[in-house]
Amino acid sequence: TLDHLPPEGAVSFENGHGHTKVPSIAVNLTAEDNLTSMEVRYAVGEGGWSEWLSFAPAPGASAMSETIGFADAVTDDGEYELRVQYRDEAGNESDVYTRFLTYDTAPPYNLQVTMDPDEDTFTKGPVAVTVSYSDNFSPGEETFEIHENGTKTLTVSDRAGNTASRSEERRVGKE
């Protein structure tokens, strides 16, 4: 049988967003072809293509998980293009599928704390604390509750998993 049809495929990030603080990332590779044997290759940023690797999902499946390293292609924090291509055993190559990953090694900064009720108000119940932060790629905010008097360390984490902490003192209970 002569095969002139290339594989059809896709790529997605296992973590759902493509942010990482280490020079590797887990991806879901999906491909289908009218033949049974396929290969996959990838490239990150300005780096060259990897060697062709066996695309071997579990029997009956069309997807597999793979961790892609890119230490040789990326040295600075930033957004980089991930390119993935599939090839069937007849040599037909798929389109190149792209996603953008963010390599981020810097922790969140400029942590701002707001409390409800505010720090000047005594309360018997828990205090809702919101910590907003800046980040090079994914600014955000996290919420906490303080239930006891004392100093609490509030730790936030950006999408890549970098953390930053700030300590806050708060009185909860009767004056």
PDB file of C-alpha atoms in Angstrom:
ATOM      1  CA  THR A   1       0.000   0.000   0.000  1.00  0.00           C
ATOM      2  CA  LEU A   2       1.367   3.367  -1.023  1.00  0.00           C
ATOM      3  CA  ASP A   3       1.050   6.015   1.716  1.00  0.00           C
ATOM      4  CA  HIS A   4       1.069   9.681   0.778  1.00  0.00           C
ATOM      5  CA  LEU A   5      -0.837  10.968   3.819  1.00  0.00           C
ATOM      6  CA  PRO A   6       1.115  12.605   6.637  1.00  0.00           C
ATOM      7  CA  PRO A   7       0.244  12.007  10.290  1.00  0.00           C
ATOM      8  CA  GLU A   8      -2.128  14.400  12.050  1.00  0.00           C
ATOM      9  CA  GLY A   9      -1.087  15.522  15.508  1.00  0.00           C
ATOM     10  CA  ALA A  10      -1.085  17.971  18.372  1.00  0.00           C
ATOM     11  CA  VAL A  11       0.925  18.954  21.424  1.00  0.00           C
ATOM     12  CA  SER A  12      -0.214  20.339  24.781  1.00  0.00           C
ATOM     13  CA  PHE A  13       1.361  20.996  28.167  1.00  0.00           C
ATOM     14  CA  GLU A  14       0.665  18.557  30.996  1.00  0.00           C
ATOM     15  CA  ASN A  15       0.472  21.453  33.476  1.00  0.00           C
ATOM     16  CA  GLY A  16      -2.079  23.219  31.265  1.00  0.00           C
ATOM     17  CA  HIS A  17      -0.169  26.497  30.861  1.00  0.00           C
ATOM     18  CA  GLY A  18       3.423  25.873  29.770  1.00  0.00           C
ATOM     19  CA  HIS A  19       5.203  27.741  32.571  1.00  0.00           C
ATOM     20  CA  THR A  20       8.290  26.071  34.058  1.00  0.00           C
ATOM     21  CA  LYS A  21      11.180  27.051  36.342  1.00  0.00           C
ATOM     22  CA  VAL A  22      13.440  24.220  35.175  1.00  0.00           C
ATOM     23  CA  PRO A  23      14.776  23.714  31.616  1.00  0.00           C
ATOM     24  CA  SER A  24      12.360  20.893  30.828  1.00  0.00           C
ATOM     25  CA  ILE A  25       8.606  20.507  30.543  1.00  0.00           C
ATOM     26  CA  ALA A  26       6.162  17.607  30.369  1.00  0.00           C
ATOM     27  CA  VAL A  27       4.026  17.568  27.230  1.00  0.00           C
ATOM     28  CA  ASN A  28       1.187  15.456  25.883  1.00  0.00           C
ATOM     29  CA  LEU A  29       1.894  14.296  22.338  1.00  0.00           C
ATOM     30  CA  THR A  30      -1.030  13.155  20.203  1.00  0.00           C
ATOM     31  CA  ALA A  31      -0.838  11.763  16.676  1.00  0.00           C
ATOM     32  CA  GLU A  32      -2.780   9.539  14.321  1.00  0.00           C
ATOM     33  CA  ASP A  33      -1.841   8.000  11.006  1.00  0.00           C
ATOM     34  CA  ASN A  34      -3.152   5.267   8.735  1.00  0.00           C
ATOM     35  CA  LEU A  35       0.064   3.334   9.480  1.00  0.00           C
ATOM     36  CA  THR A  36       0.986   2.010  12.905  1.00  0.00           C
ATOM     37  CA  SER A  37       4.547   3.232  13.423  1.00  0.00           C
ATOM     38  CA  MET A  38       5.454   6.898  13.875  1.00  0.00           C
ATOM     39  CA  GLU A  39       8.265   9.084  15.155  1.00  0.00           C
ATOM     40  CA  VAL A  40       8.290  12.541  16.734  1.00  0.00           C
ATOM     41  CA  ARG A  41      10.855  15.325  16.997  1.00  0.00           C
ATOM     42  CA  TYR A  42      10.868  18.682  18.733  1.00  0.00           C
ATOM     43  CA  ALA A  43      12.719  21.986  18.924  1.00  0.00           C
ATOM     44  CA  VAL A  44      12.607  24.811  21.463  1.00  0.00           C
ATOM     45  CA  GLY A  45      13.403  28.464  20.795  1.00  0.00           C
ATOM     46  CA  GLU A  46      16.219  28.947  18.298  1.00  0.00           C
ATOM     47  CA  GLY A  47      17.513  25.437  19.015  1.00  0.00           C
ATOM     48  CA  GLY A  48      17.692  22.848  16.286  1.00  0.00           C
ATOM     49  CA  TRP A  49      15.462  19.817  15.915  1.00  0.00           C
ATOM     50  CA  SER A  50      15.985  16.815  18.168  1.00  0.00           C
ATOM     51  CA  GLU A  51      16.669  13.432  16.613  1.00  0.00           C
ATOM     52  CA  TRP A  52      13.566  11.531  15.535  1.00  0.00           C
ATOM     53  CA  LEU A  53      12.247   9.654  18.583  1.00  0.00           C
ATOM     54  CA  SER A  54       9.891   6.716  18.702  1.00  0.00           C
ATOM     55  CA  PHE A  55       6.265   7.775  19.134  1.00  0.00           C
ATOM     56  CA  ALA A  56       4.925   4.843  21.127  1.00  0.00           C
ATOM     57  CA  PRO A  57       1.657   5.460  22.970  1.00  0.00           C
ATOM     58  CA  ALA A  58       0.018   2.598  24.857  1.00  0.00           C
ATOM     59  CA  PRO A  59      -1.810   0.055  22.678  1.00  0.00           C
ATOM     60  CA  GLY A  60      -5.093   1.504  21.435  1.00  0.00           C
ATOM     61  CA  ALA A  61      -4.128   5.069  22.450  1.00  0.00           C
ATOM     62  CA  SER A  62      -3.085   7.972  20.230  1.00  0.00           C
ATOM     63  CA  ALA A  63      -1.343  10.031  22.937  1.00  0.00           C
ATOM     64  CA  MET A  64       1.705   9.764  25.133  1.00  0.00           C
ATOM     65  CA  SER A  65       3.443  11.900  27.696  1.00  0.00           C
ATOM     66  CA  GLU A  66       7.057  12.989  27.251  1.00  0.00           C
ATOM     67  CA  THR A  67       9.383  15.326  29.149  1.00  0.00           C
ATOM     68  CA  ILE A  68      11.215  17.655  26.801  1.00  0.00           C
ATOM     69  CA  GLY A  69      14.519  19.137  27.935  1.00  0.00           C
ATOM     70  CA  PHE A  70      15.734  22.424  26.506  1.00  0.00           C
ATOM     71  CA  ALA A  71      18.821  23.431  28.545  1.00  0.00           C
ATOM     72  CA  ASP A  72      20.939  23.617  25.380  1.00  0.00           C
ATOM     73  CA  ALA A  73      18.492  25.921  23.581  1.00  0.00           C
ATOM     74  CA  VAL A  74      17.405  28.310  26.363  1.00  0.00           C
ATOM     75  CA  THR A  75      19.525  30.163  28.917  1.00  0.00           C
ATOM     76  CA  ASP A  76      17.463  33.238  29.777  1.00  0.00           C
ATOM     77  CA  ASP A  77      13.992  33.588  31.234  1.00  0.00           C
ATOM     78  CA  GLY A  78      11.415  34.284  28.546  1.00  0.00           C
ATOM     79  CA  GLU A  79       8.736  32.934  26.267  1.00  0.00           C
ATOM     80  CA  TYR A  80       9.902  30.359  23.721  1.00  0.00           C
ATOM     81  CA  GLU A  81       8.287  28.530  20.854  1.00  0.00           C
ATOM     82  CA  LEU A  82       8.029  24.750  21.179  1.00  0.00           C
ATOM     83  CA  ARG A  83       7.756  23.025  17.795  1.00  0.00           C
ATOM     84  CA  VAL A  84       6.714  19.386  17.383  1.00  0.00           C
ATOM     85  CA  GLN A  85       6.522  17.320  14.199  1.00  0.00           C
ATOM     86  CA  TYR A  86       5.507  13.711  13.500  1.00  0.00           C
ATOM     87  CA  ARG A  87       6.680  11.319  10.748  1.00  0.00           C
ATOM     88  CA  ASP A  88       5.128   8.017   9.696  1.00  0.00           C
ATOM     89  CA  GLU A  89       7.051   4.924   8.576  1.00  0.00           C
ATOM     90  CA  ALA A  90       6.597   5.924   4.915  1.00  0.00           C
ATOM     91  CA  GLY A  91       8.519   9.141   5.622  1.00  0.00           C
ATOM     92  CA  ASN A  92       5.532  11.504   5.418  1.00  0.00           C
ATOM     93  CA  GLU A  93       5.991  14.441   7.807  1.00  0.00           C
ATOM     94  CA  SER A  94       3.144  16.198   9.556  1.00  0.00           C
ATOM     95  CA  ASP A  95       2.683  19.917   9.817  1.00  0.00           C
ATOM     96  CA  VAL A  96       4.730  21.547  12.572  1.00  0.00           C
ATOM     97  CA  TYR A  97       2.627  22.054  15.701  1.00  0.00           C
ATOM     98  CA  THR A  98       3.608  24.940  17.946  1.00  0.00           C
ATOM     99  CA  ARG A  99       2.951  26.069  21.501  1.00  0.00           C
ATOM    100  CA  PHE A 100       4.662  28.736  23.562  1.00  0.00           C
ATOM    101  CA  LEU A 101       6.327  27.823  26.828  1.00  0.00           C
ATOM    102  CA  THR A 102       7.521  30.260  29.493  1.00  0.00           C
ATOM    103  CA  TYR A 103      10.846  29.646  31.214  1.00  0.00           C
ATOM    104  CA  ASP A 104      10.686  31.615  34.477  1.00  0.00           C
ATOM    105  CA  THR A 105      13.272  31.244  37.249  1.00  0.00           C
ATOM    106  CA  ALA A 106      12.488  34.493  39.091  1.00  0.00           C
ATOM    107  CA  PRO A 107      10.267  34.491  42.186  1.00  0.00           C
ATOM    108  CA  PRO A 108       7.244  36.765  42.552  1.00  0.00           C
ATOM    109  CA  TYR A 109       8.060  40.223  43.963  1.00  0.00           C
ATOM    110  CA  ASN A 110       6.340  43.332  45.308  1.00  0.00           C
ATOM    111  CA  LEU A 111       4.020  41.354  47.586  1.00  0.00           C
ATOM    112  CA  GLN A 112       1.082  43.506  48.721  1.00  0.00           C
ATOM    113  CA  VAL A 113      -1.150  42.360  51.585  1.00  0.00           C
ATOM    114  CA  THR A 114      -4.751  43.361  52.255  1.00  0.00           C
ATOM    115  CA  MET A 115      -6.816  42.048  55.154  1.00  0.00           C
ATOM    116  CA  ASP A 116     -10.548  41.853  55.731  1.00  0.00           C
ATOM    117  CA  PRO A 117     -11.254  43.119  58.281  1.00  0.00           C
ATOM    118  CA  ASP A 118      -8.268  45.459  58.043  1.00  0.00           C
ATOM    119  CA  GLU A 119      -5.350  45.246  60.456  1.00  0.00           C
ATOM    120  CA  ASP A 120      -6.763  48.009  62.723  1.00  0.00           C
ATOM    121  CA  THR A 121     -10.040  46.152  63.368  1.00  0.00           C
ATOM    122  CA  PHE A 122     -10.291  43.503  66.093  1.00  0.00           C
ATOM    123  CA  THR A 123     -12.292  40.451  65.109  1.00  0.00           C
ATOM    124  CA  LYS A 124     -13.412  37.189  66.692  1.00  0.00           C
ATOM    125  CA  GLY A 125     -13.479  35.299  63.433  1.00  0.00           C
ATOM    126  CA  PRO A 126     -10.886  34.481  60.830  1.00  0.00           C
ATOM    127  CA  VAL A 127      -9.219  37.217  58.831  1.00  0.00           C
ATOM    128  CA  ALA A 128      -9.269  36.939  55.031  1.00  0.00           C
ATOM    129  CA  VAL A 129      -5.872  37.865  53.632  1.00  0.00           C
ATOM    130  CA  THR A 130      -5.160  38.583  49.973  1.00  0.00           C
ATOM    131  CA  VAL A 131      -1.556  38.709  48.770  1.00  0.00           C
ATOM    132  CA  SER A 132      -1.137  40.253  45.314  1.00  0.00           C
ATOM    133  CA  TYR A 133       2.232  40.057  43.628  1.00  0.00           C
ATOM    134  CA  SER A 134       4.128  41.108  40.557  1.00  0.00           C
ATOM    135  CA  ASP A 135       5.950  38.583  38.425  1.00  0.00           C
ATOM    136  CA  ASN A 136       7.935  38.745  35.207  1.00  0.00           C
ATOM    137  CA  PHE A 137       5.354  36.623  33.348  1.00  0.00           C
ATOM    138  CA  SER A 138       2.319  35.786  35.472  1.00  0.00           C
ATOM    139  CA  PRO A 139       1.356  38.322  38.152  1.00  0.00           C
ATOM    140  CA  GLY A 140      -1.387  37.160  40.435  1.00  0.00           C
ATOM    141  CA  GLU A 141      -2.907  36.947  43.869  1.00  0.00           C
ATOM    142  CA  GLU A 142      -3.587  34.294  46.458  1.00  0.00           C
ATOM    143  CA  THR A 143      -5.931  34.264  49.421  1.00  0.00           C
ATOM    144  CA  PHE A 144      -5.377  32.911  52.925  1.00  0.00           C
ATOM    145  CA  GLU A 145      -7.234  32.865  56.243  1.00  0.00           C
ATOM    146  CA  ILE A 146      -5.688  33.679  59.599  1.00  0.00           C
ATOM    147  CA  HIS A 147      -7.445  32.017  62.538  1.00  0.00           C
ATOM    148  CA  GLU A 148      -5.031  32.716  65.416  1.00  0.00           C
ATOM    149  CA  ASN A 149      -3.038  35.571  66.898  1.00  0.00           C
ATOM    150  CA  GLY A 150       0.570  35.854  65.893  1.00  0.00           C
ATOM    151  CA  THR A 151       2.902  36.185  62.971  1.00  0.00           C
ATOM    152  CA  LYS A 152       2.018  34.159  59.899  1.00  0.00           C
ATOM    153  CA  THR A 153       4.257  33.504  56.921  1.00  0.00           C
ATOM    154  CA  LEU A 154       2.287  33.823  53.689  1.00  0.00           C
ATOM    155  CA  THR A 155       3.886  32.096  50.702  1.00  0.00           C
ATOM    156  CA  VAL A 156       2.765  32.685  47.120  1.00  0.00           C
ATOM    157  CA  SER A 157       3.727  30.694  44.054  1.00  0.00           C
ATOM    158  CA  ASP A 158       3.761  31.853  40.422  1.00  0.00           C
ATOM    159  CA  ARG A 159       2.644  29.641  37.530  1.00  0.00           C
ATOM    160  CA  ALA A 160       6.173  28.282  37.079  1.00  0.00           C
ATOM    161  CA  GLY A 161       6.365  27.249  40.746  1.00  0.00           C
ATOM    162  CA  ASN A 162       8.696  29.977  42.011  1.00  0.00           C
ATOM    163  CA  THR A 163       7.813  31.111  45.530  1.00  0.00           C
ATOM    164  CA  ALA A 164       8.086  34.241  47.660  1.00  0.00           C
ATOM    165  CA  SER A 165       7.041  34.774  51.288  1.00  0.00           C
ATOM    166  CA  ARG A 166       6.020  37.625  53.518  1.00  0.00           C
ATOM    167  CA  SER A 167       5.350  37.545  57.252  1.00  0.00           C
ATOM    168  CA  GLU A 168       2.354  39.374  58.716  1.00  0.00           C
ATOM    169  CA  GLU A 169       1.318  39.813  62.320  1.00  0.00           C
ATOM    170  CA  ARG A 170      -2.371  39.789  63.132  1.00  0.00           C
ATOM    171  CA  ARG A 171      -4.533  39.648  66.266  1.00  0.00           C
ATOM    172  CA  VAL A 172      -7.649  37.529  66.121  1.00  0.00           C
ATOM    173  CA  GLY A 173     -10.015  37.229  69.077  1.00  0.00           C
ATOM    174  CA  LYS A 174     -11.294  39.542  71.834  1.00  0.00           C
ATOM    175  CA  GLU A 175      -9.356  42.669  72.608  1.00  0.00           C
TER     176      GLU A 175
END
